[in-house]
Short mmCIF file of C-alpha atoms and ligand atoms in Angstrom, two decimals:
data_model
loop_
_atom_site.label_atom_id
_atom_site.label_comp_id
_atom_site.label_asym_id
_atom_site.label_seq_id
_atom_site.Cartn_x
_atom_site.Cartn_y
_atom_site.Cartn_z
CA MET A 1 9.73 -13.13 27.10
CA LYS A 2 7.33 -11.75 29.61
CA SER A 3 8.13 -8.52 27.88
CA LEU A 4 7.88 -9.68 24.66
CA VAL A 5 4.21 -10.85 25.30
CA LYS A 6 3.20 -7.78 26.92
CA GLU A 7 4.54 -5.46 24.02
CA ALA A 8 3.38 -8.23 21.17
CA GLU A 9 -0.77 -7.37 23.05
CA LEU A 10 -0.08 -3.97 23.15
CA TYR A 11 0.97 -3.74 19.18
CA ARG A 12 -2.45 -5.92 18.94
CA THR A 13 -4.57 -3.38 20.98
CA GLN A 14 -3.30 -0.89 18.33
CA GLY A 15 -4.28 -2.17 15.44
CA LEU A 16 -0.30 -3.21 14.26
CA LEU A 17 -0.95 -6.39 13.11
CA GLU A 18 2.29 -7.30 11.70
CA GLU A 19 4.16 -5.99 14.60
CA SER A 20 1.93 -8.08 16.66
CA LYS A 21 2.70 -11.21 14.80
CA GLU A 22 6.13 -10.79 14.57
CA ARG A 23 6.60 -10.76 18.34
CA TYR A 24 4.14 -13.89 18.85
CA LEU A 25 6.40 -15.80 16.27
CA GLU A 26 9.83 -14.56 18.29
CA VAL A 27 8.04 -15.72 21.40
CA LEU A 28 7.34 -18.86 20.03
CA GLN A 29 10.60 -19.29 19.19
CA LEU A 30 12.07 -18.43 22.42
CA ILE A 31 9.51 -21.25 23.67
CA GLU A 32 10.44 -23.86 21.39
CA LYS A 33 14.29 -23.71 21.87
CA ASN A 34 14.15 -23.67 25.85
CA GLN A 35 13.77 -26.65 28.01
CA ARG A 36 11.87 -24.86 30.70
CA PHE A 37 8.84 -24.51 28.34
CA GLN A 38 8.89 -27.73 25.58
CA ASN A 39 6.49 -29.23 27.45
CA ASN A 40 4.22 -26.68 28.12
CA LYS A 41 1.61 -27.60 25.14
CA LYS A 42 -0.97 -25.56 26.57
CA ALA A 43 1.17 -22.08 26.53
CA ILE A 44 2.46 -22.93 22.96
CA ASN A 45 -1.45 -23.18 22.08
CA VAL A 46 -2.04 -20.14 23.25
CA ILE A 47 0.36 -18.17 21.63
CA LYS A 48 -0.30 -20.43 17.93
CA ASP A 49 -3.92 -19.41 18.27
CA ARG A 50 -3.12 -15.56 18.78
CA ILE A 51 -0.54 -15.71 16.03
CA VAL A 52 -3.70 -17.76 13.95
CA GLY A 53 -6.30 -14.89 14.79
CA LEU A 54 -4.00 -11.91 13.73
CA GLU A 55 -3.22 -13.74 10.36
CA LYS A 56 -6.80 -13.45 9.88
CA ASP A 57 -7.47 -10.11 10.46
CA LEU A 58 -4.68 -9.21 8.59
CA ALA A 59 -6.15 -11.38 5.41
CA GLU A 60 -9.27 -9.42 6.62
CA ILE A 61 -7.78 -6.14 6.06
CA ASP A 62 -6.12 -6.80 3.30
CA GLN A 63 -8.96 -7.82 1.06
CA GLU A 64 -11.71 -5.38 2.65
CA THR A 65 -14.55 -4.31 0.84
CA GLU A 66 -14.09 -0.62 0.96
CA ALA A 67 -16.87 2.36 0.17
CA PRO A 68 -19.42 2.11 2.35
CA GLU A 69 -22.69 3.60 1.42
CA LEU A 70 -22.45 7.04 3.46
CA SER A 71 -25.94 8.52 5.04
CA GLY A 72 -27.06 11.59 3.10
CA LYS A 73 -25.59 13.85 5.93
CA VAL A 74 -22.14 13.08 5.37
CA GLN A 75 -22.66 13.07 1.56
CA ASP A 76 -23.30 16.67 1.37
CA LEU A 77 -20.54 17.16 3.73
CA ILE A 78 -18.49 15.86 1.22
CA LYS A 79 -19.49 17.62 -1.14
CA ASN A 80 -19.17 20.85 0.74
CA LEU A 81 -15.77 20.12 2.01
CA PHE A 82 -14.06 19.05 -1.17
CA SER A 83 -15.33 21.75 -3.60
CA PHE A 84 -12.18 24.26 -3.70
CA SER A 85 -12.53 26.74 -6.86
CA GLN A 86 -13.62 29.94 -6.79
CA ASN A 87 -15.43 29.38 -9.69
CA LYS A 88 -19.24 28.44 -8.42
CA ASP A 89 -19.81 26.07 -11.63
CA ALA A 90 -16.59 24.33 -11.16
CA ALA A 91 -16.61 23.89 -7.72
CA GLU A 92 -20.21 22.51 -7.94
CA MET A 93 -18.51 19.77 -10.24
CA GLU A 94 -16.01 19.12 -8.11
CA GLY A 95 -18.33 18.35 -5.20
CA ALA A 96 -19.86 15.90 -7.46
CA VAL A 97 -16.43 14.29 -8.67
CA ALA A 98 -15.83 14.00 -5.08
CA LEU A 99 -18.74 11.88 -4.13
CA ALA A 100 -17.66 9.36 -7.18
CA ARG A 101 -14.16 9.41 -6.29
CA PHE A 102 -15.44 8.05 -2.85
CA GLY A 103 -17.43 5.66 -4.05
CA GLN A 104 -20.78 6.98 -3.77
CA TYR A 105 -22.12 6.41 -7.34
CA GLU A 106 -25.69 6.80 -6.69
CA ARG A 107 -25.30 9.79 -5.07
CA ALA A 108 -22.73 11.48 -7.44
CA LEU A 109 -25.25 10.39 -10.81
CA ALA A 110 -28.20 12.24 -9.22
CA GLU A 111 -25.83 15.34 -8.85
CA PHE A 112 -24.37 15.25 -11.99
CA ASN A 113 -27.93 14.78 -13.34
CA ARG A 114 -28.97 17.80 -11.26
CA LEU A 115 -26.01 19.98 -12.95
CA LEU A 116 -26.43 18.94 -16.11
CA ASP A 117 -30.44 19.96 -15.72
CA LYS A 118 -29.52 23.09 -14.54
CA GLY A 119 -26.88 23.51 -17.50
CA THR A 120 -24.06 23.31 -15.46
CA LEU A 121 -20.59 22.97 -17.72
CA PRO A 122 -22.95 19.94 -19.45
CA LEU A 123 -20.60 17.96 -21.09
CA ILE A 124 -18.69 16.95 -18.14
CA ALA A 125 -21.62 16.55 -16.35
CA ALA A 126 -23.18 14.50 -19.32
CA LYS A 127 -19.96 11.94 -19.60
CA ASN A 128 -20.13 11.78 -15.47
CA VAL A 129 -23.22 10.46 -15.83
CA LEU A 130 -22.44 8.03 -17.87
CA ARG A 131 -19.75 6.78 -16.15
CA CYS A 132 -21.46 6.30 -12.85
CA HIS A 133 -24.12 4.53 -15.04
CA LEU A 134 -20.76 2.17 -16.40
CA ALA A 135 -19.44 2.39 -12.77
CA LEU A 136 -23.14 1.11 -11.10
CA SER A 137 -22.36 -1.87 -13.59
CA SER A 138 -25.57 -0.62 -15.78
CA THR A 139 -24.27 -0.30 -19.38
CA ASP A 140 -28.53 -0.32 -21.08
CA ALA A 141 -28.87 2.59 -18.44
CA ALA A 142 -26.12 4.26 -19.88
CA ILE A 143 -27.60 4.01 -23.49
CA ASP A 144 -30.71 4.39 -22.25
CA GLN A 145 -29.65 7.81 -21.07
CA PHE A 146 -27.85 8.45 -23.89
CA ARG A 147 -31.26 8.00 -25.77
CA LYS A 148 -33.09 10.23 -23.95
CA TRP A 149 -30.68 13.17 -24.49
CA LEU A 150 -31.32 12.67 -28.34
CA SER A 151 -34.67 13.15 -27.84
CA GLY A 152 -34.18 16.14 -25.64
CA GLU A 153 -33.58 19.65 -25.63
CA LEU A 154 -30.51 19.52 -23.02
CA LEU A 155 -27.80 19.32 -25.13
CA SER A 156 -26.44 20.55 -28.15
CA LYS A 157 -26.08 18.44 -31.61
CA LYS A 158 -22.71 18.80 -31.17
CA GLN A 159 -22.22 17.98 -27.84
CA LEU A 160 -24.18 14.66 -28.53
CA ARG A 161 -21.77 13.82 -30.90
CA ASP A 162 -19.22 14.04 -28.88
CA ILE A 163 -20.83 12.10 -26.48
CA ARG A 164 -22.23 9.52 -28.83
CA SER A 165 -17.82 9.10 -30.23
CA PHE A 166 -17.56 9.09 -26.28
CA LEU A 167 -19.81 6.27 -25.23
CA GLU A 168 -19.38 4.23 -28.74
CA TYR A 169 -15.75 4.20 -27.75
CA VAL A 170 -16.38 2.97 -23.99
CA LEU A 171 -18.45 0.75 -25.04
CA LYS A 172 -16.36 -1.02 -27.92
CA ARG A 173 -13.64 -1.00 -25.21
CA LYS A 174 -16.18 -3.50 -22.90
CA GLY A 175 -16.86 -5.92 -26.10
CA ILE A 176 -20.17 -4.59 -26.14
CA GLN A 177 -21.26 -4.16 -30.20
CA THR A 178 -24.39 -1.94 -29.85
CA LYS A 179 -25.75 0.51 -32.96
CA LEU A 180 -26.05 3.53 -31.18
CA PRO A 181 -28.65 5.60 -32.40
CA GLU A 182 -26.93 8.50 -34.82
CA VAL A 183 -27.38 12.21 -34.46
CA VAL A 184 -29.08 14.03 -37.20
CA GLY A 185 -28.99 17.48 -38.10
CA GLY A 186 -26.95 20.65 -36.99
CA THR A 187 -23.27 20.15 -38.72
CA SER A 188 -21.51 16.74 -39.11
CA GLN A 189 -18.01 18.28 -38.76
CA ARG A 190 -16.63 15.67 -36.49
CA PRO A 191 -15.82 17.65 -32.91
CA LYS A 192 -12.23 19.64 -33.02
CA GLU A 193 -11.66 19.09 -29.13
CA ALA A 194 -12.52 16.27 -27.00
CA GLY A 195 -14.22 17.22 -24.22
CA SER A 196 -11.81 18.16 -21.33
CA GLU A 197 -11.47 17.07 -18.04
CA GLY A 198 -10.04 19.92 -16.35
CA GLY A 199 -7.55 20.38 -19.44
CA PHE A 200 -7.08 17.12 -19.20
CA LEU A 201 -8.47 14.91 -22.37
CA ASP A 202 -10.98 12.19 -21.83
CA VAL A 203 -9.31 8.86 -20.73
CA CYS A 204 -11.38 5.62 -21.86
CA SER A 205 -9.01 3.08 -21.85
CA VAL A 206 -4.74 2.23 -21.28
CA THR A 207 -2.46 0.38 -22.20
CA ILE A 208 0.25 -0.41 -19.45
CA ARG A 209 3.42 -2.30 -19.78
CA LEU A 210 4.28 -3.90 -16.62
CA GLU A 211 8.14 -3.96 -15.11
CA SER A 212 7.44 -5.69 -12.57
CA GLY A 213 5.38 -8.20 -10.12
CA PRO A 214 3.70 -11.26 -11.36
CA CYS A 215 2.66 -10.25 -14.41
CA LYS A 216 5.76 -8.35 -15.58
CA GLY A 217 7.22 -8.24 -19.05
CA SER A 218 3.26 -7.89 -20.18
CA THR A 219 0.95 -5.64 -21.54
CA LYS A 220 -2.16 -5.40 -20.46
CA GLU A 221 -5.13 -3.21 -21.66
CA LEU A 222 -7.93 -1.87 -19.35
CA ASP A 223 -10.72 0.21 -19.53
CA VAL A 224 -11.32 3.44 -17.46
CA THR A 225 -14.45 4.16 -15.31
CA PHE A 226 -13.56 7.28 -13.75
CA GLN A 227 -11.64 10.57 -14.73
CA SER A 228 -11.19 13.28 -12.38
CA GLY A 229 -8.94 15.53 -13.79
CA ASN A 230 -5.57 14.02 -14.32
CA VAL A 231 -7.11 11.13 -11.93
CA ILE A 232 -8.23 7.55 -13.71
CA SER A 233 -9.96 5.17 -11.81
CA LEU A 234 -10.37 1.65 -13.53
CA ILE A 235 -11.80 -1.23 -12.14
CA ILE A 236 -10.21 -4.60 -11.78
CA SER A 237 -11.66 -7.87 -11.31
CA ALA A 238 -11.17 -9.67 -7.96
CA LYS A 239 -10.57 -12.59 -10.25
CA ASP A 240 -7.13 -11.17 -11.52
CA LYS A 241 -5.44 -12.07 -8.41
CA ASP A 242 -2.17 -11.17 -10.48
CA LEU A 243 -2.81 -8.19 -11.94
CA VAL A 244 -4.03 -6.48 -8.47
CA ASP A 245 -0.82 -7.77 -6.77
CA SER A 246 0.64 -6.01 -10.09
CA PHE A 247 -0.37 -2.50 -8.97
CA VAL A 248 1.39 -1.91 -6.08
CA PRO A 249 0.39 1.84 -4.46
CA GLY A 250 3.31 4.17 -4.98
CA ILE A 251 4.87 2.26 -8.43
CA ARG A 252 5.41 4.35 -11.79
CA LEU A 253 4.55 3.33 -14.36
CA ARG A 254 6.23 4.41 -17.57
CA GLY A 255 5.17 4.83 -21.04
CA VAL A 256 1.60 4.04 -20.51
CA HIS A 257 -0.69 4.56 -23.72
CA PHE A 258 -4.01 6.44 -22.86
CA PHE A 259 -6.33 6.25 -25.53
CA SER A 260 -9.22 9.30 -24.96
CA SER A 261 -12.17 9.16 -27.90
CA ILE A 262 -10.74 10.96 -30.39
CA CYS A 263 -6.69 10.73 -30.21
CA VAL A 264 -4.12 8.29 -28.46
CA PHE A 265 -1.37 9.88 -26.03
CA ARG A 266 1.78 8.95 -23.95
CA ALA A 267 2.63 9.87 -20.09
CA ASN A 268 4.04 8.31 -17.36
CA GLY A 269 1.72 7.60 -14.37
CA ILE A 270 2.07 6.45 -10.98
CA VAL A 271 -0.59 3.90 -9.04
CA SER A 272 -1.84 6.41 -6.45
CA GLU A 273 -4.56 3.72 -4.74
CA TRP A 274 -6.79 0.94 -4.87
CA THR A 275 -9.67 -0.14 -2.67
CA SER A 276 -12.46 -2.69 -3.22
CA ILE A 277 -16.07 -2.22 -3.69
CA LYS A 278 -18.67 -2.71 -0.93
CA THR A 279 -22.10 -2.79 -2.60
CA GLY A 280 -23.51 -3.38 -6.28
CA PRO A 281 -23.03 -5.79 -8.54
CA ARG A 282 -19.22 -5.07 -8.93
CA ARG A 283 -18.68 -6.14 -5.46
CA GLY A 284 -15.95 -7.70 -3.93
CA ASP A 285 -13.80 -6.09 -7.28
CA TYR A 286 -11.26 -3.19 -7.31
CA VAL A 287 -10.93 0.27 -7.78
CA LEU A 288 -7.53 1.16 -8.87
CA SER A 289 -6.31 4.47 -9.48
CA ILE A 290 -3.87 5.99 -11.46
CA THR A 291 -2.24 9.72 -11.43
CA ILE A 292 -1.43 10.87 -14.94
CA ASP A 293 2.05 12.82 -14.32
CA ARG A 294 1.55 16.23 -15.51
CA SER A 295 5.06 17.44 -15.36
CA ASP A 296 5.57 14.60 -18.05
CA LYS A 297 5.43 15.51 -21.52
CA LEU A 298 2.50 14.67 -23.16
CA ASP A 299 3.69 12.96 -26.49
CA ILE A 300 0.22 13.16 -28.73
CA LEU A 301 0.65 10.11 -30.59
CA MET B 1 -6.30 28.27 0.58
CA ALA B 2 -7.70 29.69 3.68
CA ASN B 3 -11.25 31.28 2.56
CA PHE B 4 -11.15 35.22 3.95
CA ASN B 5 -14.34 36.86 3.36
CA LEU B 6 -13.55 40.34 3.46
CA LYS B 7 -17.00 41.89 4.00
CA ASP B 8 -18.17 39.41 7.44
CA ARG B 9 -14.37 39.50 8.12
CA VAL B 10 -14.19 35.79 8.49
CA ILE B 11 -11.43 33.59 8.29
CA GLU B 12 -11.64 29.93 7.58
CA CYS B 13 -8.64 27.61 7.44
CA LYS B 14 -7.63 24.07 7.24
CA ILE B 15 -5.58 22.36 9.60
CA VAL B 16 -4.94 18.94 8.75
CA TYR B 17 -3.41 16.06 11.11
CA TYR B 18 -1.02 13.87 9.06
CA GLY B 19 1.60 10.87 9.75
CA PRO B 20 1.72 7.00 9.53
CA GLY B 21 -1.52 4.81 10.16
CA ARG B 22 -1.86 3.91 13.79
CA GLY B 23 -0.16 6.84 15.28
CA GLY B 24 -2.74 8.61 17.01
CA LYS B 25 -4.36 11.24 14.43
CA THR B 26 -8.09 10.42 15.35
CA THR B 27 -7.02 9.87 19.21
CA ASN B 28 -5.76 13.71 18.96
CA LEU B 29 -8.99 14.94 17.30
CA GLN B 30 -11.14 12.40 19.62
CA TYR B 31 -9.85 14.68 22.55
CA ILE B 32 -9.51 18.10 21.08
CA HIS B 33 -13.57 17.23 20.98
CA LYS B 34 -13.89 16.30 24.47
CA ALA B 35 -11.91 18.99 25.95
CA PHE B 36 -12.54 21.54 23.86
CA LYS B 37 -16.34 21.52 24.16
CA LYS B 38 -16.77 25.37 24.15
CA GLN B 39 -14.61 25.71 20.70
CA THR B 40 -16.44 23.27 18.41
CA THR B 41 -18.91 24.06 16.47
CA GLY B 42 -20.17 21.31 15.37
CA GLU B 43 -19.96 17.49 15.50
CA MET B 44 -17.00 15.71 14.80
CA VAL B 45 -17.59 13.59 11.61
CA SER B 46 -15.36 9.97 10.91
CA ILE B 47 -15.84 7.83 8.04
CA ASN B 48 -13.53 4.35 9.43
CA THR B 49 -13.28 0.93 8.15
CA LYS B 50 -12.48 -2.28 10.14
CA GLY B 51 -10.66 -1.95 13.69
CA ASP B 52 -11.40 1.70 13.92
CA ARG B 53 -9.21 2.72 10.81
CA THR B 54 -9.51 5.97 9.12
CA LEU B 55 -10.92 5.28 5.69
CA PHE B 56 -11.50 8.41 4.37
CA PHE B 57 -10.99 11.49 7.30
CA ASP B 58 -12.04 12.85 10.41
CA PHE B 59 -13.78 16.27 10.34
CA LEU B 60 -13.77 18.54 13.42
CA PRO B 61 -14.84 22.37 13.26
CA LEU B 62 -13.79 24.65 15.91
CA GLY B 63 -14.42 28.91 16.06
CA LEU B 64 -11.76 31.05 18.02
CA GLY B 65 -13.93 33.14 17.96
CA LYS B 66 -12.08 36.82 17.51
CA ILE B 67 -8.80 38.10 16.97
CA LYS B 68 -7.97 41.57 15.43
CA GLY B 69 -11.33 42.10 14.27
CA CYS B 70 -11.75 38.57 12.36
CA GLU B 71 -13.76 35.76 12.95
CA ILE B 72 -11.49 32.92 12.67
CA LYS B 73 -12.83 29.57 12.16
CA VAL B 74 -10.80 26.21 12.18
CA GLN B 75 -11.53 22.80 10.20
CA LEU B 76 -9.54 20.19 11.84
CA TYR B 77 -8.94 17.05 9.45
CA THR B 78 -7.12 13.82 9.64
CA VAL B 79 -5.87 11.84 6.92
CA PRO B 80 -6.01 7.94 6.67
CA GLY B 81 -2.33 6.65 7.82
CA GLN B 82 -2.38 3.28 6.05
CA VAL B 83 0.08 3.37 2.59
CA ARG B 84 -2.59 2.28 0.15
CA TYR B 85 -5.30 5.10 0.95
CA SER B 86 -2.48 8.04 -0.81
CA SER B 87 -5.24 9.01 -3.32
CA THR B 88 -7.57 9.97 0.10
CA ARG B 89 -4.71 11.67 1.36
CA LYS B 90 -3.84 13.83 -1.81
CA MET B 91 -7.26 14.66 -1.94
CA VAL B 92 -7.58 15.82 2.09
CA LEU B 93 -4.54 17.57 1.84
CA LYS B 94 -6.04 20.08 -0.64
CA GLY B 95 -6.28 23.56 0.36
CA VAL B 96 -4.32 22.52 3.36
CA ASP B 97 -3.32 25.99 5.54
CA GLY B 98 -1.02 24.35 8.50
CA VAL B 99 0.10 20.60 9.06
CA VAL B 100 0.17 19.01 12.38
CA PHE B 101 2.23 15.70 11.92
CA VAL B 102 1.79 12.90 14.37
CA ALA B 103 4.91 10.73 14.31
CA ASP B 104 4.76 7.24 16.33
CA SER B 105 7.05 7.23 19.65
CA LEU B 106 7.14 3.32 19.17
CA SER B 107 10.41 1.55 18.19
CA VAL B 108 9.13 -0.24 15.58
CA ARG B 109 7.16 2.49 13.89
CA ARG B 110 10.49 4.16 13.41
CA LYS B 111 10.73 3.92 9.35
CA GLU B 112 7.01 4.48 9.19
CA ASN B 113 7.09 7.96 10.55
CA MET B 114 10.02 8.52 8.43
CA LEU B 115 8.16 7.35 4.81
CA SER B 116 5.16 9.21 5.97
CA LEU B 117 7.00 12.63 6.38
CA LYS B 118 8.62 12.18 3.04
CA ASP B 119 5.07 11.27 1.47
CA LEU B 120 3.68 14.55 3.07
CA GLN B 121 6.72 16.73 1.11
CA GLN B 122 5.91 14.75 -2.13
CA ASN B 123 1.71 15.11 -1.51
CA LEU B 124 2.57 19.07 -0.81
CA ALA B 125 4.66 19.77 -3.74
CA GLU B 126 2.09 18.14 -5.69
CA GLN B 127 0.43 21.65 -4.35
CA LYS B 128 3.34 23.70 -5.20
CA LYS B 129 3.88 24.13 -1.13
CA SER B 130 6.73 23.26 0.43
CA ILE B 131 7.33 21.22 3.19
CA PHE B 132 10.11 24.04 4.83
CA LYS B 133 7.45 27.07 4.37
CA ILE B 134 4.32 25.83 5.49
CA PRO B 135 3.21 26.04 9.21
CA LEU B 136 3.98 22.60 10.65
CA VAL B 137 4.44 20.91 13.71
CA LEU B 138 5.61 17.86 15.19
CA GLN B 139 4.01 15.88 17.60
CA TYR B 140 5.80 12.29 19.16
CA ASN B 141 2.53 10.56 20.76
CA LYS B 142 2.57 8.01 22.75
CA ARG B 143 4.83 9.28 25.31
CA ASP B 144 2.97 7.21 28.30
CA LEU B 145 3.81 3.99 26.88
CA ALA B 146 7.24 4.91 28.32
CA LYS B 147 6.26 3.88 31.72
CA GLU B 148 4.84 0.33 30.28
CA SER B 149 8.64 -0.40 29.29
CA ILE B 150 7.43 -0.97 25.54
CA PRO B 151 10.58 0.11 23.74
CA LEU B 152 10.30 3.46 22.12
CA LEU B 153 12.32 5.79 20.40
CA SER B 154 14.35 8.08 22.81
CA VAL B 155 12.74 12.31 21.60
CA LYS B 156 16.59 12.90 21.51
CA LEU B 157 16.50 10.21 18.25
CA MET B 158 13.34 10.93 16.91
CA GLU B 159 14.63 15.31 17.00
CA ARG B 160 17.68 13.74 14.64
CA GLU B 161 15.58 11.63 12.32
CA LEU B 162 12.74 14.00 11.65
CA ASN B 163 13.57 17.35 12.42
CA ARG B 164 16.80 17.96 11.77
CA LYS B 165 16.39 19.67 8.53
CA LEU B 166 12.76 20.98 9.20
CA LYS B 167 14.03 22.99 12.67
CA ILE B 168 10.14 23.37 13.48
CA PRO B 169 8.58 23.20 17.43
CA SER B 170 8.15 19.82 18.00
CA PHE B 171 6.11 18.44 21.20
CA PRO B 172 5.75 14.62 23.29
CA ALA B 173 2.53 13.87 23.83
CA SER B 174 0.01 11.11 24.91
CA ALA B 175 -3.09 11.88 22.65
CA LEU B 176 -4.97 9.34 24.60
CA LYS B 177 -3.92 10.87 27.83
CA GLY B 178 -4.36 14.44 26.29
CA THR B 179 -0.69 15.27 27.38
CA GLY B 180 0.52 17.68 24.91
CA VAL B 181 -2.08 17.83 22.64
CA GLY B 182 -3.49 21.28 23.33
CA ALA B 183 -0.31 22.79 23.36
CA THR B 184 0.60 21.04 20.06
CA LEU B 185 -2.76 22.13 18.06
CA GLN B 186 -2.00 25.70 19.76
CA GLU B 187 1.24 25.83 18.07
CA CYS B 188 0.27 24.78 14.86
CA LEU B 189 -2.85 27.64 15.12
CA LYS B 190 -0.25 30.22 15.94
CA LEU B 191 2.23 29.40 13.09
CA THR B 192 -0.61 29.10 10.28
CA LEU B 193 -2.54 32.56 11.89
CA GLN B 194 0.90 34.28 11.44
CA HIS B 195 1.30 32.72 7.92
CA LEU B 196 -2.15 33.61 6.93
CA GLN B 197 -1.76 37.42 8.05
CA ARG B 198 1.61 38.03 5.85
CA GLU B 199 -0.58 36.17 3.04
CA LEU B 200 -3.95 38.04 3.43
CA LYS B 201 -2.27 41.14 4.59
CA TRP B 202 -5.42 41.27 7.26
CA ALA B 203 -5.20 43.37 10.38
CA GLY B 204 -1.99 45.03 8.63
N1 GTP C 1 -0.50 4.31 24.59
C1 GTP C 1 -1.19 4.97 23.89
N2 GTP C 1 -2.13 4.97 22.66
C2 GTP C 1 -2.21 5.62 21.83
C3 GTP C 1 -1.84 7.16 22.13
N3 GTP C 1 -2.71 7.46 21.00
C4 GTP C 1 -3.36 6.44 20.13
N4 GTP C 1 -3.38 5.44 20.42
C5 GTP C 1 -3.66 4.09 20.33
O1 GTP C 1 -3.19 3.80 19.09
C6 GTP C 1 -4.25 3.15 18.51
C7 GTP C 1 -4.34 4.13 16.59
O2 GTP C 1 -4.96 5.40 17.34
P1 GTP C 1 -5.42 6.31 16.06
O3 GTP C 1 -5.64 7.59 16.68
O4 GTP C 1 -6.85 5.97 15.53
O5 GTP C 1 -4.36 6.40 15.02
P2 GTP C 1 -4.39 6.57 13.41
O6 GTP C 1 -3.21 7.45 13.63
O7 GTP C 1 -6.01 7.96 13.58
O8 GTP C 1 -4.67 5.88 12.28
P3 GTP C 1 -5.02 5.85 11.44
O9 GTP C 1 -6.61 6.09 11.12
O10 GTP C 1 -4.69 4.12 10.45
O11 GTP C 1 -3.60 6.35 10.29
C8 GTP C 1 -5.23 3.72 19.08
O12 GTP C 1 -5.43 1.89 19.60
C9 GTP C 1 -4.86 4.08 20.25
O13 GTP C 1 -5.80 4.06 21.01
C10 GTP C 1 -1.17 7.51 22.96
O14 GTP C 1 -0.67 8.43 23.26
N5 GTP C 1 -1.05 6.33 23.84
MG1 MG C 2 -7.16 7.80 11.80
#
């Protein structure tokens, strides 16, 4: 029994909390079975306290509030380390997207605005600016921003039209009814292609049929808050416990419908990660990432 | 995706420490930071969450000086081992040139070692890289605990379970004490530079 306690303690100090708890439970069972120890209330209580403490730590880790606000220096590092493309413009965009992926929305917003100002991949930069506003939960800021672009020279009429339909669609999915100002002048044709994200269509929302977990059999409609290439991120309210539990990292999602502002396509995806939000109005809620399978044939509906 | 600057003759390569959560990846980097002061060219950056678990990555830059007329710079990274940080792991693994797989010798982590190696294989495949071709070494960490009579997997068993198909160099180690840490890194650097030499045809 002494060696069991020793093991349990070591696992605890190494952060292997599940393993530690299991050992302590074994110890407890042994004590309760053994005549010699049965009356040793003190020992029993010590072990029980340990188990309660471990359970508390485990629960805390479970609902951990991730995405801390990082220092400017570390943000710079992320920006530099996670831009790979040889093409300078694409590399800068990758750095800014990496900041957003690591939850540094304020800084990412500044970066996307900077890129837009100097005319680097303006359509992608502008949409990401709007996504950042929406991720920071400021719908009004997103609409204001669009108004400003309308009266400025930064974006062409064609780009503005594309961005307008993107924003309109995203807002509609959020259940927000606003009449966005029209883009006047230029040709009034609808844009032929959607703005693409590294060859991927912009996804505004998804519908997913759940094949396992507490919501098994039901179909959920969810909005996309962020996208980088074939990885989309969704925010799920902490109140939606069943939904949070349904998306276990690694599970495959079959036949997901991806809605872009101009078309719908169907593909498979995989739940690649979830983290929770530490700061801002969405604090406590979860960010879920889904990787759209590139190898699957995209069925444009 | 090593960065080779032909004009200045500088090669920058990326080594990633991979493995199950709590296995000792960060401890490896901490030891290297301490023991190879002369080679480190910048601060070690760690982005952690509760209980020192890696949240995003650790980063440590090294400079190896000139090899065959080329200045060699190395970036060491660790990934977060916890299963839930899968997409961060993929991101950190992007553009990797060599991998150190830190396996946990604790018997209770037997399954986690195997799952993490499988996860590495899948994530490399997503980058169109093969686990059988990339410069890769194995480390069996926490061997110091044998003396404490904590149940450990034998090196023989770990070889059989993790290295039967790979057949790569492996090192028993204790990242906490520093044993085997240098040897692991050196072997990985050797394999990585050999690989790059072939690929970039540098120093022909
Ligand atoms: N006894 C012993 N403990 C070790 C050794 N290496 C690491 N540890 C301990 O194991 C625990 C986890 O080590 P880390 O280096 O943080 O593990 P990691 O692989 O970076 O973990 P994640 O960041 O969660 O993926 C810490 O408590 C370390 O002190 C070792 O060689 N011997
Ligand atoms: Mg770590």
